[in-house]
PDB file of C-alpha atoms in Angstrom:
ATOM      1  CA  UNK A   1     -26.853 261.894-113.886  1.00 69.00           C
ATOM      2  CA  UNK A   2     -28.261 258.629-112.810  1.00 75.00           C
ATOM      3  CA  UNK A   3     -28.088 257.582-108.829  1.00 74.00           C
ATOM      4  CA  UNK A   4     -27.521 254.502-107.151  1.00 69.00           C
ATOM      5  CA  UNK A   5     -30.271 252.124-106.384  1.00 72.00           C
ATOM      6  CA  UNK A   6     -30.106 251.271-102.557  1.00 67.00           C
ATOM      7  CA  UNK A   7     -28.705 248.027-102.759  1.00 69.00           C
ATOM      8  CA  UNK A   8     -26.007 249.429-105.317  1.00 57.00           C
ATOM      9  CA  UNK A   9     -24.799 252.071-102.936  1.00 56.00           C
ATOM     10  CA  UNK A  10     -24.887 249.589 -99.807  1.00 62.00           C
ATOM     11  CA  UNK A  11     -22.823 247.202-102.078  1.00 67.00           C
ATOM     12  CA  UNK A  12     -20.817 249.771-102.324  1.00 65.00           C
ATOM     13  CA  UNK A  13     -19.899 250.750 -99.156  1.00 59.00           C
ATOM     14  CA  UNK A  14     -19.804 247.201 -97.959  1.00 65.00           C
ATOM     15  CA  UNK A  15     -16.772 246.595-100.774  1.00 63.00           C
ATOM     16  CA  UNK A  16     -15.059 249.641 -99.164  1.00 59.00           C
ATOM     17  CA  UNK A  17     -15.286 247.888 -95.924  1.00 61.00           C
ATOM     18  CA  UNK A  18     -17.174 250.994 -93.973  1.00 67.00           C
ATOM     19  CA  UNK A  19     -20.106 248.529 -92.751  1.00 88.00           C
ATOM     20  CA  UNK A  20     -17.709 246.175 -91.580  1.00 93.00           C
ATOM     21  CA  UNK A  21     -16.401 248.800 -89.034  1.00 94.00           C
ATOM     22  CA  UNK A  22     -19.919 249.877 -88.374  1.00 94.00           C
ATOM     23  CA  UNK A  23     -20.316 246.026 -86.827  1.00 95.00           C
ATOM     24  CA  UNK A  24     -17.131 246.397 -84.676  1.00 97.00           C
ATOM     25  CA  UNK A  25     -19.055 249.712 -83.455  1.00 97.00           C
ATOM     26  CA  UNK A  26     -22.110 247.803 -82.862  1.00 97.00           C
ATOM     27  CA  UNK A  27     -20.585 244.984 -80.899  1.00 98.00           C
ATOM     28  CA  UNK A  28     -18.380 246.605 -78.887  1.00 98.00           C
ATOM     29  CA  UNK A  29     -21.082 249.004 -77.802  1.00 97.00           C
ATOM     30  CA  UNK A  30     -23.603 246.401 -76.983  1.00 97.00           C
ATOM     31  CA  UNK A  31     -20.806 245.101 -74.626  1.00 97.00           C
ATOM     32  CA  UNK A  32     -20.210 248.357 -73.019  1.00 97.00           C
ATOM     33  CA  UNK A  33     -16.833 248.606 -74.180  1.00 97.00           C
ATOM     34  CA  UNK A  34     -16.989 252.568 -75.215  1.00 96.00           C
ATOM     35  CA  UNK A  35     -16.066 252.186 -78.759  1.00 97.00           C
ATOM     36  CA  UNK A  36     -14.669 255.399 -81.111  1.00 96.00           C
ATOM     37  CA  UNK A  37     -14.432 254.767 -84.896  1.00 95.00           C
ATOM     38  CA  UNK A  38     -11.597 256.892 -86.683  1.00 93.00           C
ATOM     39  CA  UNK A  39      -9.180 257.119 -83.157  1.00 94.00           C
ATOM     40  CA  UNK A  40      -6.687 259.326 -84.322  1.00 94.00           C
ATOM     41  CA  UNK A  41      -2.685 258.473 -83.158  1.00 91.00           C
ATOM     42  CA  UNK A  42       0.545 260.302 -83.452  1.00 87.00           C
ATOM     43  CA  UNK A  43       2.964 257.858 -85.801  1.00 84.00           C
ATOM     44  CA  UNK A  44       5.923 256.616 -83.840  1.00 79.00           C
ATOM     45  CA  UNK A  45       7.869 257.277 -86.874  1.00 79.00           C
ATOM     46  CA  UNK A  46       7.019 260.489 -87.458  1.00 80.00           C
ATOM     47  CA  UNK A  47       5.286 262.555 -84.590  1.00 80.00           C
ATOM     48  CA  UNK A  48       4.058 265.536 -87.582  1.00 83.00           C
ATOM     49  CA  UNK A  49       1.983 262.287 -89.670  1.00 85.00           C
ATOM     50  CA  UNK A  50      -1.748 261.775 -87.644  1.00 90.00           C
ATOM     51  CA  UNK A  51      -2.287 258.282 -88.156  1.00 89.00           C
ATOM     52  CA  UNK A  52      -5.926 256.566 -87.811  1.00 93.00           C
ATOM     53  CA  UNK A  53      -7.232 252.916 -86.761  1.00 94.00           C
ATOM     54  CA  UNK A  54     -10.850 252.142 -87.578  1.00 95.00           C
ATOM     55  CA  UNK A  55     -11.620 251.378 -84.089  1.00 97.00           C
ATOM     56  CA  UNK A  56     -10.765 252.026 -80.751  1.00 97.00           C
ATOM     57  CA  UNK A  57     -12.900 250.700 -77.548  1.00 98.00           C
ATOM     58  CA  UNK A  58     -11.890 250.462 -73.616  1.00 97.00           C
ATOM     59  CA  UNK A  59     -13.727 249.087 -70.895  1.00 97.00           C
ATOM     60  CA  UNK A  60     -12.566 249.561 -67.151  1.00 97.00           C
ATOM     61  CA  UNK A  61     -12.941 246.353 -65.513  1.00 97.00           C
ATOM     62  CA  UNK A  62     -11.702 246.971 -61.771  1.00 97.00           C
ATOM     63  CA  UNK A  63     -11.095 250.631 -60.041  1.00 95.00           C
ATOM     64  CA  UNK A  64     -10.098 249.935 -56.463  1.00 93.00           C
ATOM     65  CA  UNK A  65      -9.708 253.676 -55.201  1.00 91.00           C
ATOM     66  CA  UNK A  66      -8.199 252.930 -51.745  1.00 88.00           C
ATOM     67  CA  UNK A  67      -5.152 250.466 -53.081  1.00 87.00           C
ATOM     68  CA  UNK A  68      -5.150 252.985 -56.481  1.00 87.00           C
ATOM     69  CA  UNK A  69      -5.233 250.409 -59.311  1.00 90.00           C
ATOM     70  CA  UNK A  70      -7.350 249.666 -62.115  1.00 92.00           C
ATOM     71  CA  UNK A  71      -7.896 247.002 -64.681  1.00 96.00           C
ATOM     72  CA  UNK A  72      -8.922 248.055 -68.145  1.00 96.00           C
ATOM     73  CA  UNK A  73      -9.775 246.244 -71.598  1.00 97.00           C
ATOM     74  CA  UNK A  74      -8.968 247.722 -74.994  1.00 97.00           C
ATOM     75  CA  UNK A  75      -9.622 246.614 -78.485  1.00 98.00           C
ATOM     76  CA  UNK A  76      -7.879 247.750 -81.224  1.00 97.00           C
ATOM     77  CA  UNK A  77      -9.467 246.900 -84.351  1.00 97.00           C
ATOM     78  CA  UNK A  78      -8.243 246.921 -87.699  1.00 95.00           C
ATOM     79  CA  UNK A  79     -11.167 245.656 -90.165  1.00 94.00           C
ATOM     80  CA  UNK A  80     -10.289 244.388 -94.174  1.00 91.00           C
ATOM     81  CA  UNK A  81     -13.206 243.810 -96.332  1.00 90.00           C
ATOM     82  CA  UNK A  82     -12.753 240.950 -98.202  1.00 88.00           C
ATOM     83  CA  UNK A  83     -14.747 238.634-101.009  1.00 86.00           C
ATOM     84  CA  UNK A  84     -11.960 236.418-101.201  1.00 91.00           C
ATOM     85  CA  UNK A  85     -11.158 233.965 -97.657  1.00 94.00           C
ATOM     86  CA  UNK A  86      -7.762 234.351 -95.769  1.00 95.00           C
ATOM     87  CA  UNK A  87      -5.699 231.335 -94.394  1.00 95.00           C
ATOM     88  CA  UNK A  88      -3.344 231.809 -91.500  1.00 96.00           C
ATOM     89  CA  UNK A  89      -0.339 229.076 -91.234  1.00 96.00           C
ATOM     90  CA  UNK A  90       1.173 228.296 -88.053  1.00 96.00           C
ATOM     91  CA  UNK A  91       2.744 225.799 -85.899  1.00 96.00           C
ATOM     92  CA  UNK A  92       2.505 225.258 -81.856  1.00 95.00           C
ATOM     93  CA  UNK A  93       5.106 227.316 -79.839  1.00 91.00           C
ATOM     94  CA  UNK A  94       7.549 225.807 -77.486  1.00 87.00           C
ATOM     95  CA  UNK A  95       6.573 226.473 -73.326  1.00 80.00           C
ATOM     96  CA  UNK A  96       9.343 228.655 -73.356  1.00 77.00           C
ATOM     97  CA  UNK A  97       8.727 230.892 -76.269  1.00 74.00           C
ATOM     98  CA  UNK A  98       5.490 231.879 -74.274  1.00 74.00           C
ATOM     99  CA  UNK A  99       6.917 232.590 -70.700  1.00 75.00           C
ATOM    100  CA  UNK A 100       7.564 236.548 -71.420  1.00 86.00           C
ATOM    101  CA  UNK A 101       4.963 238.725 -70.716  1.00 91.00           C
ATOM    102  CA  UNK A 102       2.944 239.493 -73.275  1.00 93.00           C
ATOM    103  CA  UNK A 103       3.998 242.713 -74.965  1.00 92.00           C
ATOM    104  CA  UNK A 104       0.462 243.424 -75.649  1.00 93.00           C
ATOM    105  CA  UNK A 105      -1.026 244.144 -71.854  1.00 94.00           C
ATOM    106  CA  UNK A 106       0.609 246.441 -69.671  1.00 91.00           C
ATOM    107  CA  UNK A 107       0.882 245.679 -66.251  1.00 90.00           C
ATOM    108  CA  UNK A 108       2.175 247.286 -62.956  1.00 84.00           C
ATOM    109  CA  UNK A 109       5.485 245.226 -62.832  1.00 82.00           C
ATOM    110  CA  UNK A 110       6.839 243.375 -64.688  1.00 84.00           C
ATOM    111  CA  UNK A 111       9.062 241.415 -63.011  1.00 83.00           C
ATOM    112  CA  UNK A 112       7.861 240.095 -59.728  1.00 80.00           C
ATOM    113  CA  UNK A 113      10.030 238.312 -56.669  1.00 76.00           C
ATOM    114  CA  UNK A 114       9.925 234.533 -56.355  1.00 74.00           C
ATOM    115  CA  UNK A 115      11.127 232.927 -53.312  1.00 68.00           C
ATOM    116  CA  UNK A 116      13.505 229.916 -54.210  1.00 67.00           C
ATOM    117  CA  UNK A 117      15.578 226.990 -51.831  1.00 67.00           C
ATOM    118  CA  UNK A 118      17.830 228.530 -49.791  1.00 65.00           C
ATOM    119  CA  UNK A 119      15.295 231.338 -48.947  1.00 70.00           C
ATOM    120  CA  UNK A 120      17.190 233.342 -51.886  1.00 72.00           C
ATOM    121  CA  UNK A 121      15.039 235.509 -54.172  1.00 74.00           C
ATOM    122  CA  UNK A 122      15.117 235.712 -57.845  1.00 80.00           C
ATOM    123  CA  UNK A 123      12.472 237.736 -60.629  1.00 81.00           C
ATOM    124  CA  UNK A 124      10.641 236.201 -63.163  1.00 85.00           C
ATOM    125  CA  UNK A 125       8.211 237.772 -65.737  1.00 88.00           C
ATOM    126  CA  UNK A 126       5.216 238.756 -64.297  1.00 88.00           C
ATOM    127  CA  UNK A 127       2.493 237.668 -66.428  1.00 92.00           C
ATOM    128  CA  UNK A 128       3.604 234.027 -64.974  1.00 90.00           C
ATOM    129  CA  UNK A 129       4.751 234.891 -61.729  1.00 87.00           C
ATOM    130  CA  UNK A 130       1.284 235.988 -61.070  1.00 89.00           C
ATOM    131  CA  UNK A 131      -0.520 233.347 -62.716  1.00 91.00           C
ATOM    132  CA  UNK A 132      -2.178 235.499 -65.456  1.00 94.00           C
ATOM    133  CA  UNK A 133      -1.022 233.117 -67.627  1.00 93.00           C
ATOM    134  CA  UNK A 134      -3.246 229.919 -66.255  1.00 93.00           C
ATOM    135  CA  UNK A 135      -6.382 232.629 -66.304  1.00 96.00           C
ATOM    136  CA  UNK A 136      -5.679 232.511 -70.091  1.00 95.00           C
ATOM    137  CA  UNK A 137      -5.380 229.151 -70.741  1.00 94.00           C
ATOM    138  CA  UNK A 138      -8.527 228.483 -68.937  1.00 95.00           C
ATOM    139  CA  UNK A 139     -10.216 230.925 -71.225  1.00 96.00           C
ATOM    140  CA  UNK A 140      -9.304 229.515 -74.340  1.00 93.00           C
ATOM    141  CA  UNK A 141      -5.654 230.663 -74.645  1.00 92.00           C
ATOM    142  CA  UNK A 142      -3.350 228.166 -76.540  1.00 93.00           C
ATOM    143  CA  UNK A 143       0.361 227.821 -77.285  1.00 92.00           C
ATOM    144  CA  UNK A 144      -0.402 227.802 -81.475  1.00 95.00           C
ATOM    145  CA  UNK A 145       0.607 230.742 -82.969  1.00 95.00           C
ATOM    146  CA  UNK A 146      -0.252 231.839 -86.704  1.00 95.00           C
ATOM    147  CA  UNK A 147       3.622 233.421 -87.816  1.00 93.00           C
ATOM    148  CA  UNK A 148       2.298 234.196 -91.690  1.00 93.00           C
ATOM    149  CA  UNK A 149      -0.946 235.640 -92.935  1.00 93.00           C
ATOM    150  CA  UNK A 150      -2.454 235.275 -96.205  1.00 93.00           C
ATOM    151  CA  UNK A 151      -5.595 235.963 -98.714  1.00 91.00           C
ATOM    152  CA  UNK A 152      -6.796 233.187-100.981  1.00 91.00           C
ATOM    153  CA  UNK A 153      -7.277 234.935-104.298  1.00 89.00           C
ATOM    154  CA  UNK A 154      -8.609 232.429-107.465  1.00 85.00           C
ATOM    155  CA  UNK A 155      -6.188 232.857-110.513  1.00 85.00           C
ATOM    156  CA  UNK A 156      -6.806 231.859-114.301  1.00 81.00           C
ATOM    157  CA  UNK A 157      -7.964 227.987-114.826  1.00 78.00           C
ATOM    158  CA  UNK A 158      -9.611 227.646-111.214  1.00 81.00           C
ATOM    159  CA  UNK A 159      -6.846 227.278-109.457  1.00 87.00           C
ATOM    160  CA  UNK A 160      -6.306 229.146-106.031  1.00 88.00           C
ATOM    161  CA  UNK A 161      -3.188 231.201-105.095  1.00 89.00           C
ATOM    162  CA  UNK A 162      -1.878 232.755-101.545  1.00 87.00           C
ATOM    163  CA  UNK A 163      -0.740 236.207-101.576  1.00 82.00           C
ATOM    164  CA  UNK A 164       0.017 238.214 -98.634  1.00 82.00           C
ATOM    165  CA  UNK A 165       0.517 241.357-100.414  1.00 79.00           C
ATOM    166  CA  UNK A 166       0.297 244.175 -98.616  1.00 78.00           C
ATOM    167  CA  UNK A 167      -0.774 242.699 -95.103  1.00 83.00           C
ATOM    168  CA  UNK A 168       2.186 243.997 -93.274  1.00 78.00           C
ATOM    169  CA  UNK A 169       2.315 247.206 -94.335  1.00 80.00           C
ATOM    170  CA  UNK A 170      -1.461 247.521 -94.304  1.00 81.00           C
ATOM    171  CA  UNK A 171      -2.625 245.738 -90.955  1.00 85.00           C
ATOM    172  CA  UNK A 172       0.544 243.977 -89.159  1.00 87.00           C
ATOM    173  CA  UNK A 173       2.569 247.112 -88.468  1.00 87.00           C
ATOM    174  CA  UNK A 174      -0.211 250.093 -88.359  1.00 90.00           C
ATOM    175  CA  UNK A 175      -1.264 247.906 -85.347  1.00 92.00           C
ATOM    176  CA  UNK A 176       1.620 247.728 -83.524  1.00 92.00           C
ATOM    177  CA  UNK A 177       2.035 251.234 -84.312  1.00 91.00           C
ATOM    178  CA  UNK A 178      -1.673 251.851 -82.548  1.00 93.00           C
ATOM    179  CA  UNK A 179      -0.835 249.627 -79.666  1.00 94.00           C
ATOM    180  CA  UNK A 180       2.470 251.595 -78.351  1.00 91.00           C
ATOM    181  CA  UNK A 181       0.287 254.838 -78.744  1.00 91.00           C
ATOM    182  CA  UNK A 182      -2.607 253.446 -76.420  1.00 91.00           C
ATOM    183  CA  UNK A 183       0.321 252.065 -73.803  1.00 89.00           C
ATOM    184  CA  UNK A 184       1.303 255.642 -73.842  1.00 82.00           C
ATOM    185  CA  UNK A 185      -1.012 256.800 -71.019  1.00 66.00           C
ATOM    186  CA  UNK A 186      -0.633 253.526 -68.936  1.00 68.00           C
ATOM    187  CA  UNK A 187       1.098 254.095 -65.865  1.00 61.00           C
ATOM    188  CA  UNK A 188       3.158 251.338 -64.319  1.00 63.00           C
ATOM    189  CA  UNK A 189       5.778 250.543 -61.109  1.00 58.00           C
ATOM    190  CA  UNK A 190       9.032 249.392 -60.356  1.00 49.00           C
ATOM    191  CA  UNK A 191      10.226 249.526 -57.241  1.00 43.00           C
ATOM    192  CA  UNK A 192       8.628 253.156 -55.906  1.00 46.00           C
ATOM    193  CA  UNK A 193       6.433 254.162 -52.922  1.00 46.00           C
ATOM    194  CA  UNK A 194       5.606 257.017 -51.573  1.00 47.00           C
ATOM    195  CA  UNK A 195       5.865 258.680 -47.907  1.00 46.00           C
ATOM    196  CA  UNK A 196       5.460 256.387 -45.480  1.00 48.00           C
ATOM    197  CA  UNK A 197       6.000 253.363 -47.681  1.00 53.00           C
ATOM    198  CA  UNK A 198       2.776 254.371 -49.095  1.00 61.00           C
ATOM    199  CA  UNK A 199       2.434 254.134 -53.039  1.00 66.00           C
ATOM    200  CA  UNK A 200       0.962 257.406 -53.799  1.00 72.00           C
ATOM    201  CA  UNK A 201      -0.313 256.990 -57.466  1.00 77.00           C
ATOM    202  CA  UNK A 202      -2.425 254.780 -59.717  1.00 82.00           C
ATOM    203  CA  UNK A 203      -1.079 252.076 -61.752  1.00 84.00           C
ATOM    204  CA  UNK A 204      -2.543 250.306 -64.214  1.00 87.00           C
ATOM    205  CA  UNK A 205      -3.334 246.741 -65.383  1.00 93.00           C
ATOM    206  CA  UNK A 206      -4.300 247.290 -69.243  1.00 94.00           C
ATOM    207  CA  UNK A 207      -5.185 244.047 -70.988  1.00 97.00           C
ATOM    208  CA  UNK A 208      -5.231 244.913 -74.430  1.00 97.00           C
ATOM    209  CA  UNK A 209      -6.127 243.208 -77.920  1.00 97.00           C
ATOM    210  CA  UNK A 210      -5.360 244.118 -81.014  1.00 97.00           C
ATOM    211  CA  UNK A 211      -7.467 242.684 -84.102  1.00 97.00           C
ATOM    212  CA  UNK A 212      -7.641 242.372 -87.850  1.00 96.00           C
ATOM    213  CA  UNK A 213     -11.371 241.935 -88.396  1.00 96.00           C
ATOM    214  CA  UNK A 214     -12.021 240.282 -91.741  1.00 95.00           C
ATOM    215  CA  UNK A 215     -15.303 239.996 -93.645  1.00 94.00           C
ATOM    216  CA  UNK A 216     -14.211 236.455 -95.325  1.00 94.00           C
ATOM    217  CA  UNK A 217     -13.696 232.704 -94.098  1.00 95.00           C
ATOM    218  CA  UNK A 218     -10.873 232.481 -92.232  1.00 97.00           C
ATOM    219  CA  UNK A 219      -8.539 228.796 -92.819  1.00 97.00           C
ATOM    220  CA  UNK A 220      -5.541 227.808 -90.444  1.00 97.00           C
ATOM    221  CA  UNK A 221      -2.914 225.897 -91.329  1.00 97.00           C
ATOM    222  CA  UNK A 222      -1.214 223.571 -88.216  1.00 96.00           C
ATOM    223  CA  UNK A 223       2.253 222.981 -89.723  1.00 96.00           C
ATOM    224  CA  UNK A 224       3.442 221.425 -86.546  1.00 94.00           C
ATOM    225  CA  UNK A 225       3.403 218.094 -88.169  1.00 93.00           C
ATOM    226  CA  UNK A 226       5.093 216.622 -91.501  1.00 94.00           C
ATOM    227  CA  UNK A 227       1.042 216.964 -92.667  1.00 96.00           C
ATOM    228  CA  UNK A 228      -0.243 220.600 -91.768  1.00 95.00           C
ATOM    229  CA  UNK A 229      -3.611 220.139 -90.534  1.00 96.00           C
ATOM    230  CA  UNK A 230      -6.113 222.641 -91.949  1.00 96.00           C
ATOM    231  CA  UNK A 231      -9.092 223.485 -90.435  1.00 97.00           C
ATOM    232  CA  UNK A 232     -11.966 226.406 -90.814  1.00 97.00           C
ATOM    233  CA  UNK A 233     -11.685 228.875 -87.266  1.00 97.00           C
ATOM    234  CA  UNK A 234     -13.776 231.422 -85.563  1.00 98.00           C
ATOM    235  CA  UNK A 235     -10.444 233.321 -85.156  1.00 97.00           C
ATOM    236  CA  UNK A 236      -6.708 232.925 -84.981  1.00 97.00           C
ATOM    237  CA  UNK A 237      -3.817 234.376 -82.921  1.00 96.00           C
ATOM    238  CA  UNK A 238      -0.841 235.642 -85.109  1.00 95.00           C
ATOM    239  CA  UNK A 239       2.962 236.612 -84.017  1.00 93.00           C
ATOM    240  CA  UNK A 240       5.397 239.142 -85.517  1.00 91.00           C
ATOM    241  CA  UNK A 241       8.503 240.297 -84.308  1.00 90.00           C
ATOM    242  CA  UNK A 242       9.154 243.734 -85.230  1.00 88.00           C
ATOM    243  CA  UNK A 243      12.234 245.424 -85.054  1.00 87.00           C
ATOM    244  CA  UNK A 244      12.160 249.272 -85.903  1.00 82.00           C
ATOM    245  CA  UNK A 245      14.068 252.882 -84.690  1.00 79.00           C
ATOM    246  CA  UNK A 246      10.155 253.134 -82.759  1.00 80.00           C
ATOM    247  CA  UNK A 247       8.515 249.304 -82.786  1.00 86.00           C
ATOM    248  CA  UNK A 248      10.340 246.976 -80.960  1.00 87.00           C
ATOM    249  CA  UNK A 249       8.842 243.628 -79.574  1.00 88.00           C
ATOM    250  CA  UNK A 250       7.010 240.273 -80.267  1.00 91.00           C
ATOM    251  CA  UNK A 251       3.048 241.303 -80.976  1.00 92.00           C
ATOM    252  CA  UNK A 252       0.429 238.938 -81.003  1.00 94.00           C
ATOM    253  CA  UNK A 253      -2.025 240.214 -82.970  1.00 95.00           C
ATOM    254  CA  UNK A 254      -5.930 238.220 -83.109  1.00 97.00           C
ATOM    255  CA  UNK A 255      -7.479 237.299 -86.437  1.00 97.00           C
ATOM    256  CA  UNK A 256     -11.351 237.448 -86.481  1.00 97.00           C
ATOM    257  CA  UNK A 257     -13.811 236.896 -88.728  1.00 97.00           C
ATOM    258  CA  UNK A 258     -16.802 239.464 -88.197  1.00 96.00           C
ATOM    259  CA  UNK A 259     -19.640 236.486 -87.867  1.00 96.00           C
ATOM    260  CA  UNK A 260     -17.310 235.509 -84.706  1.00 98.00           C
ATOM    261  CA  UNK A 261     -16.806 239.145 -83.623  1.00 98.00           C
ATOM    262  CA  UNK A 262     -19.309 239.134 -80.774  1.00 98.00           C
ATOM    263  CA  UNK A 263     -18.052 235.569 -79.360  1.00 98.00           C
ATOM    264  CA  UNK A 264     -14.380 236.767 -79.401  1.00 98.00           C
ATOM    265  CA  UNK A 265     -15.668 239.999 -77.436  1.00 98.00           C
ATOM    266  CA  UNK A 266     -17.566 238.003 -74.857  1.00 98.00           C
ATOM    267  CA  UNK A 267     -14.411 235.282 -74.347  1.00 98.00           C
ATOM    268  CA  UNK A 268     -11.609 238.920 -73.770  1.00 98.00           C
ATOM    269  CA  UNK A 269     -13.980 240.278 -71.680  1.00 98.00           C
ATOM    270  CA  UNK A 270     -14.574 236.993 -69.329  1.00 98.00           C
ATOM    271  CA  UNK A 271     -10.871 236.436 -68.922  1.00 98.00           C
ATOM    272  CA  UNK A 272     -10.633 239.966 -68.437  1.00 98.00           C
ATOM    273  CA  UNK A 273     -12.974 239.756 -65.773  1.00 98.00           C
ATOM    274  CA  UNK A 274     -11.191 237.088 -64.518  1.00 98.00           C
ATOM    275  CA  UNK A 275      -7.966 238.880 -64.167  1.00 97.00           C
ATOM    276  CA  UNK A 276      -9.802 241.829 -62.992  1.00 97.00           C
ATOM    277  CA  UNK A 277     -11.531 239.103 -60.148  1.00 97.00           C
ATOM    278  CA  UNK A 278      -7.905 238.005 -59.352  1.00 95.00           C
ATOM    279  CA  UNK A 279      -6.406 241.541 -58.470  1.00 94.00           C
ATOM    280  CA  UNK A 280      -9.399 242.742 -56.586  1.00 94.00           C
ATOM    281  CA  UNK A 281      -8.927 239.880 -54.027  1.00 93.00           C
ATOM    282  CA  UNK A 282      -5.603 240.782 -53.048  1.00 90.00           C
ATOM    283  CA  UNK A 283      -4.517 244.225 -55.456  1.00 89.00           C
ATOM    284  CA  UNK A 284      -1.570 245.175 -52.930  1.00 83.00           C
ATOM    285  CA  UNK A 285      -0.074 241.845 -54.008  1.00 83.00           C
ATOM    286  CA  UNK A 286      -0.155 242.962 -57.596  1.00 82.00           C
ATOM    287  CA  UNK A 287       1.279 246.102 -57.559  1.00 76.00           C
ATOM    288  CA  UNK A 288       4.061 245.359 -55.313  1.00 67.00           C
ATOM    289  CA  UNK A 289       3.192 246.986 -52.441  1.00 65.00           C
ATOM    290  CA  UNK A 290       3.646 243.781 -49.914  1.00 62.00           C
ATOM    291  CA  UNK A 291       6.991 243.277 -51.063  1.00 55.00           C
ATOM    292  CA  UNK A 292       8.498 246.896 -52.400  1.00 46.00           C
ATOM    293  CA  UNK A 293      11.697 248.214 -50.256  1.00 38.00           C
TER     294      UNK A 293
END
């Protein structure tokens, strides 16, 4: 029985998509992110089924021991191997489709007190409240949204065809699936504190992103217009809404090609940083402490 040459068997593995996830490794660990390929999770839909995503990586940003918070990172990556380029069609959101917090990140509150006219007090989402959404914008965060997901395939006579085949049930979902099993550990507060007035245990601020990596060129499609703009991008950020017995919420979920990889870790981590900058200034402020009954 013959064997295969070197450059057979690398071809090989590289159409099965294994290197591809060897490069998420690789980048994640140069950035000290703590990255573990094959992280094992319990299906929502069915706690007997072990589920796996290709890679898993966390990064603790901010520990502040005497206030008991931290800020972490996570990446969940999802990688597809592809000859053939993807395109991702879109259009810009509305302001107000984008003032909820994010179901991605967990964070200690989620609704926080604002002081209106009339020294009356009303809650509004968190994310905003706090101003965690102007650290995003300033690190690249926009109001497009990708809400469909396609490969390019070439059919019979030249001719190129989308066909999305697949990509729900194989990236969109799984992920969201991953995501609510990572949230599981976070721990977050409403409204508690402990003797004294004292909050007695951690909380958590997890920032985390979840990402199809893709080996191919990656198109987007700006349909805000009567004429979609198309244009060739580093990386794109998708939205689903899923509604299921055990995955409920909007996701956004970041395309990325995997010659962009390292440049999309670098721009998470600085706004994570950012963020992480923000609560260590003033961390009783973000946890509620300064204003909790």
């Amino acid at each position: 029985m013959s064997s295969p040459t070197n450059e057979e068997l690398l071809s090989a593995v590289e159409s099965a998509g294994w290197l591809l996830e060897q490069h998420a490794l690789r980048v994640l660990k140069e950035h000290e992110a703590h990255p573990r390929s094959g992280w094992a999770y319990q299906d929502a839909d069915d706690p007997a089924v072990s589920r796996e995503l290709d890679v898993w990586a966390y990064r603790q940003m901010l520990r502040d021991e005497a206030n008991k918070i931290i800020v972490g990172v996570t990446f969940l990556v999802e990688c597809k191997q592809s000859s053939q380029p993807y395109a991702a069609i879109g259009h810009v959101l509305p302001e107000h489709h984008l003032q909820r917090n994010p179901t991605q990140h967990v964070l200690p509150v989620q609704n926080f007190p604002v002081q209106r006219e009339g020294n009356t007090t009303t809650y509004a989402p968190a994310w905003g409240a706090l101003g965690f959404d102007s650290v995003a914008r300033e690190h690249g965060e926009d109001h497009f949204r990708a809400t469909q997901l396609t490969r390019l395939d070439r059919v019979k006579g030249g001719a190129w065809s989308a066909n999305n085949s697949g990509i729900f049930t194989s990236l969109v979902y799984p992920l969201a699936k991953a995501l609510r099993a990572t949230q599981k550990g976070a721990v977050t507060t409403e409204y508690y504190s402990g003797v004294g007035g004292h909050r007695d245990k951690w909380v958590m601020l997890d920032l985390c992103f979840p990402v199809v990596l893709i080996s191919a060129d990656l198109f987007v499609v700006d349909a805000s217009a009567d004429t979609p703009e198309v244009a060739k991008k580093p990386w794109v950020t998708t939205r689903r809404e899923l509604k299921s017995r055990s995955v409920n919420g909007v996701f956004d979920i970041d395309v990325v090609t995997s010659e962009s990889f390292a440049d999309f870790v670098r721009v998470k981590l600085a706004f994570s940083a950012a963020i992480a900058d923000e609560v260590g200034k003033d961390p009783r402020r973000y946890v509620g402490d300064e204003w909790v009954a």
